[in-house]
Amino acid sequence: MNEFAERADTVAINRSMTHFDGHSQVWLFGYGSLIYKVDFPHIERRPSSIRGWTRRFWQGSHDHRGTPDAPGRVVTLIAEADAMCVGVAYLVSPETFAALDVREKNGYLRLATDLTLDDGRHVNGLVYIATPANAAFLGAASERDIALHISGSTGPSGANRDYLLHLADALRQLGADDPHVFAIERELLRL
Ligand code: SIN
């Protein structure tokens, strides 16, 4: 692992989080690849939303959809008062987080959040967020520039464009309106 990848690795920080210690089941909110790539055991899966966050293709990907030298672009959540982000909630056993921490290790930190499930229940759970302070964060760009970037990136998990197209399809299936994601998808398909 090179020095940069080491600094961007959040596994150890996430492992030391104790927020749900003693709980036998924990809700996890997914808003990016966790919506459509479900390679972890779960007890329940439900459409869900969280408030105060908006989805943005502002996070660099060194390990999935790009490389440390040519990072791809993937989503994170950016704080925005009154915003609502639609995604999917999974009820998981705490042991599941060991593998999820590795999957989300490129800058994402577990954060406790309130979620609203599609059956109206309000629950407390966890979400992985890559904040602007992480070493892989790329930040804002125009939707066209983001589409161009995505069209040229690929990494160990495959083409960056597939991440975008799968996410856009999954959001349509959820009935979620996400102007940012759909605008980038339109730009990409026009290239
Ligand atoms: C998530 O899906 O909730 C986190 C970001 C990602 O893995 O794409």
Tab-separated table of C-alpha atoms and ligand atoms in Angstrom:
chain	number	residue	atom	x	y	z
A	1	MET	CA	0.000	0.000	0.000
A	2	ASN	CA	1.465	3.388	-0.899
A	3	GLU	CA	1.644	6.264	1.565
A	4	PHE	CA	-1.355	8.094	0.086
A	5	ALA	CA	-3.623	5.043	0.148
A	6	GLU	CA	-2.624	4.480	3.774
A	7	ARG	CA	-3.693	7.971	4.780
A	8	ALA	CA	-7.016	7.546	3.006
A	9	ASP	CA	-7.765	4.203	4.730
A	10	THR	CA	-10.550	4.545	7.312
A	11	VAL	CA	-10.806	0.887	8.480
A	12	ALA	CA	-9.033	1.414	11.824
A	13	ILE	CA	-11.051	4.534	12.694
A	14	ASN	CA	-14.358	2.829	11.887
A	15	ARG	CA	-13.426	-0.283	13.862
A	16	SER	CA	-12.907	1.844	16.972
A	17	MET	CA	-16.455	3.285	16.830
A	18	THR	CA	-18.616	2.102	19.711
A	19	HIS	CA	-21.945	3.831	18.994
A	20	PHE	CA	-24.008	0.650	18.665
A	21	ASP	CA	-22.015	-1.556	21.058
A	22	GLY	CA	-24.321	-4.057	22.739
A	23	HIS	CA	-26.939	-3.923	19.944
A	24	SER	CA	-27.731	-7.231	18.239
A	25	GLN	CA	-29.009	-5.550	15.049
A	26	VAL	CA	-28.157	-2.195	13.437
A	27	TRP	CA	-29.778	-0.261	10.581
A	28	LEU	CA	-27.395	0.795	7.805
A	29	PHE	CA	-28.403	3.484	5.283
A	30	GLY	CA	-26.989	3.006	1.764
A	31	TYR	CA	-27.140	5.760	-0.867
A	32	GLY	CA	-24.525	4.751	-3.471
A	33	SER	CA	-23.247	1.324	-4.462
A	34	LEU	CA	-24.737	-0.049	-1.245
A	35	ILE	CA	-28.167	0.389	-2.889
A	36	TYR	CA	-27.486	-1.931	-5.819
A	37	LYS	CA	-24.455	-4.061	-4.917
A	38	VAL	CA	-25.679	-6.066	-1.961
A	39	ASP	CA	-22.831	-8.482	-1.222
A	40	PHE	CA	-23.384	-8.606	2.556
A	41	PRO	CA	-25.886	-10.511	4.717
A	42	HIS	CA	-28.921	-8.592	5.941
A	43	ILE	CA	-32.057	-9.335	7.909
A	44	GLU	CA	-34.310	-6.740	6.279
A	45	ARG	CA	-34.024	-4.314	3.322
A	46	ARG	CA	-36.317	-1.299	2.905
A	47	PRO	CA	-36.405	1.939	0.906
A	48	SER	CA	-35.543	4.732	3.295
A	49	SER	CA	-34.520	8.367	3.498
A	50	ILE	CA	-32.397	10.664	5.625
A	51	ARG	CA	-32.678	14.418	6.088
A	52	GLY	CA	-30.003	17.113	5.981
A	53	TRP	CA	-27.813	15.404	3.369
A	54	THR	CA	-27.556	15.508	-0.397
A	55	ARG	CA	-25.865	12.930	-2.701
A	56	ARG	CA	-22.908	14.237	-4.736
A	57	PHE	CA	-20.311	12.628	-7.048
A	58	TRP	CA	-17.572	14.453	-5.159
A	59	GLN	CA	-15.575	11.569	-3.670
A	60	GLY	CA	-12.514	10.087	-5.369
A	61	SER	CA	-12.265	6.317	-5.694
A	62	HIS	CA	-8.751	4.870	-5.463
A	63	ASP	CA	-9.776	1.285	-4.855
A	64	HIS	CA	-13.052	0.490	-6.667
A	65	ARG	CA	-13.736	2.663	-9.729
A	66	GLY	CA	-10.277	4.182	-10.193
A	67	THR	CA	-6.712	3.899	-8.893
A	68	PRO	CA	-4.587	6.089	-6.559
A	69	ASP	CA	-2.950	7.632	-9.647
A	70	ALA	CA	-6.215	8.052	-11.583
A	71	PRO	CA	-9.096	8.113	-9.079
A	72	GLY	CA	-12.661	7.602	-10.272
A	73	ARG	CA	-15.624	9.588	-8.977
A	74	VAL	CA	-18.216	8.078	-6.637
A	75	VAL	CA	-20.887	9.479	-4.348
A	76	THR	CA	-20.719	10.819	-0.845
A	77	LEU	CA	-23.209	12.866	1.172
A	78	ILE	CA	-22.796	16.606	1.641
A	79	ALA	CA	-24.569	18.388	4.503
A	80	GLU	CA	-27.440	20.572	3.248
A	81	ALA	CA	-30.179	21.886	5.496
A	82	ASP	CA	-33.677	20.692	4.448
A	83	ALA	CA	-32.310	18.270	1.816
A	84	MET	CA	-33.628	14.710	1.735
A	85	CYS	CA	-31.659	11.757	0.387
A	86	VAL	CA	-33.489	8.601	-0.717
A	87	GLY	CA	-31.672	5.288	-0.444
A	88	VAL	CA	-32.063	1.831	1.038
A	89	ALA	CA	-31.818	0.755	4.679
A	90	TYR	CA	-30.537	-2.658	5.689
A	91	LEU	CA	-30.943	-4.252	9.086
A	92	VAL	CA	-27.651	-6.047	9.701
A	93	SER	CA	-25.891	-7.799	12.542
A	94	PRO	CA	-22.937	-5.826	13.974
A	95	GLU	CA	-20.408	-8.390	12.682
A	96	THR	CA	-21.321	-7.351	9.130
A	97	PHE	CA	-19.514	-4.035	9.613
A	98	ALA	CA	-16.071	-5.712	9.526
A	99	ALA	CA	-16.469	-6.419	5.791
A	100	LEU	CA	-18.351	-3.169	5.110
A	101	ASP	CA	-15.529	-1.141	6.706
A	102	VAL	CA	-13.100	-2.738	4.237
A	103	ARG	CA	-15.407	-2.122	1.283
A	104	GLU	CA	-15.874	1.556	2.295
A	105	LYS	CA	-12.286	2.097	3.469
A	106	ASN	CA	-11.379	4.784	0.933
A	107	GLY	CA	-12.338	7.779	3.079
A	108	TYR	CA	-15.796	6.808	4.384
A	109	LEU	CA	-16.504	7.129	8.108
A	110	ARG	CA	-19.452	5.606	9.934
A	111	LEU	CA	-21.825	8.242	11.228
A	112	ALA	CA	-24.928	7.758	13.369
A	113	THR	CA	-28.085	9.144	11.752
A	114	ASP	CA	-31.885	9.093	11.984
A	115	LEU	CA	-33.572	7.258	9.103
A	116	THR	CA	-37.181	7.155	7.983
A	117	LEU	CA	-38.197	3.744	6.651
A	118	ASP	CA	-40.828	3.327	3.934
A	119	ASP	CA	-43.292	1.906	6.467
A	120	GLY	CA	-43.122	5.178	8.432
A	121	ARG	CA	-40.835	3.972	11.221
A	122	HIS	CA	-38.123	6.368	12.432
A	123	VAL	CA	-34.985	4.540	13.526
A	124	ASN	CA	-31.407	5.376	14.402
A	125	GLY	CA	-28.712	3.793	12.276
A	126	LEU	CA	-25.351	4.208	10.568
A	127	VAL	CA	-24.307	5.687	7.243
A	128	TYR	CA	-20.844	5.783	5.616
A	129	ILE	CA	-19.925	9.356	4.683
A	130	ALA	CA	-16.707	10.603	3.066
A	131	THR	CA	-16.260	14.142	4.376
A	132	PRO	CA	-14.315	16.914	2.625
A	133	ALA	CA	-11.503	16.245	5.129
A	134	ASN	CA	-10.622	12.822	3.673
A	135	ALA	CA	-7.560	12.421	1.455
A	136	ALA	CA	-9.541	11.069	-1.517
A	137	PHE	CA	-12.145	13.879	-1.600
A	138	LEU	CA	-12.342	15.624	-4.999
A	139	GLY	CA	-15.115	18.171	-4.448
A	140	ALA	CA	-17.452	19.983	-6.778
A	141	ALA	CA	-17.241	20.141	-10.575
A	142	SER	CA	-19.805	20.743	-13.300
A	143	GLU	CA	-22.060	17.816	-14.142
A	144	ARG	CA	-20.494	17.639	-17.610
A	145	ASP	CA	-16.954	17.525	-16.183
A	146	ILE	CA	-18.007	14.849	-13.719
A	147	ALA	CA	-19.495	12.802	-16.587
A	148	LEU	CA	-16.281	13.203	-18.612
A	149	HIS	CA	-14.208	12.136	-15.625
A	150	ILE	CA	-16.420	9.094	-15.000
A	151	SER	CA	-16.351	8.053	-18.673
A	152	GLY	CA	-12.541	7.766	-18.554
A	153	SER	CA	-12.133	5.991	-15.202
A	154	THR	CA	-11.902	2.352	-14.296
A	155	GLY	CA	-10.676	0.371	-11.288
A	156	PRO	CA	-10.650	-3.059	-9.619
A	157	SER	CA	-14.469	-3.067	-9.255
A	158	GLY	CA	-14.999	-2.163	-12.915
A	159	ALA	CA	-15.813	0.837	-15.075
A	160	ASN	CA	-16.790	4.035	-13.292
A	161	ARG	CA	-19.638	4.493	-15.819
A	162	ASP	CA	-21.256	1.256	-14.603
A	163	TYR	CA	-21.292	2.639	-11.024
A	164	LEU	CA	-23.164	5.721	-12.284
A	165	LEU	CA	-25.580	3.837	-14.556
A	166	HIS	CA	-26.406	1.196	-11.919
A	167	LEU	CA	-27.000	3.912	-9.333
A	168	ALA	CA	-29.245	5.930	-11.655
A	169	ASP	CA	-31.290	2.789	-12.496
A	170	ALA	CA	-31.594	1.855	-8.839
A	171	LEU	CA	-32.780	5.384	-7.964
A	172	ARG	CA	-35.410	5.230	-10.726
A	173	GLN	CA	-36.629	1.909	-9.321
A	174	LEU	CA	-36.953	3.582	-5.918
A	175	GLY	CA	-38.894	6.457	-7.491
A	176	ALA	CA	-36.226	8.867	-6.203
A	177	ASP	CA	-35.745	12.222	-7.853
A	178	ASP	CA	-32.028	13.074	-7.887
A	179	PRO	CA	-31.361	15.894	-10.377
A	180	HIS	CA	-27.554	15.730	-9.822
A	181	VAL	CA	-27.233	12.000	-10.577
A	182	PHE	CA	-29.668	12.106	-13.500
A	183	ALA	CA	-27.952	15.151	-15.046
A	184	ILE	CA	-24.559	13.386	-14.921
A	185	GLU	CA	-26.141	10.278	-16.439
A	186	ARG	CA	-27.608	12.373	-19.298
A	187	GLU	CA	-24.223	14.040	-19.908
A	188	LEU	CA	-22.459	10.675	-19.925
A	189	LEU	CA	-24.913	9.132	-22.398
A	190	ARG	CA	-24.457	12.165	-24.682
A	191	LEU	CA	-20.647	11.788	-24.859
B	1	SIN	C1	-23.097	3.987	0.075
B	1	SIN	O1	-23.424	3.377	-0.933
B	1	SIN	O2	-23.921	4.145	1.006
B	1	SIN	C2	-21.723	4.530	0.261
B	1	SIN	C3	-21.024	4.909	-0.978
B	1	SIN	C4	-20.737	3.773	-1.916
B	1	SIN	O3	-20.294	2.701	-1.478
B	1	SIN	O4	-20.938	3.931	-3.129
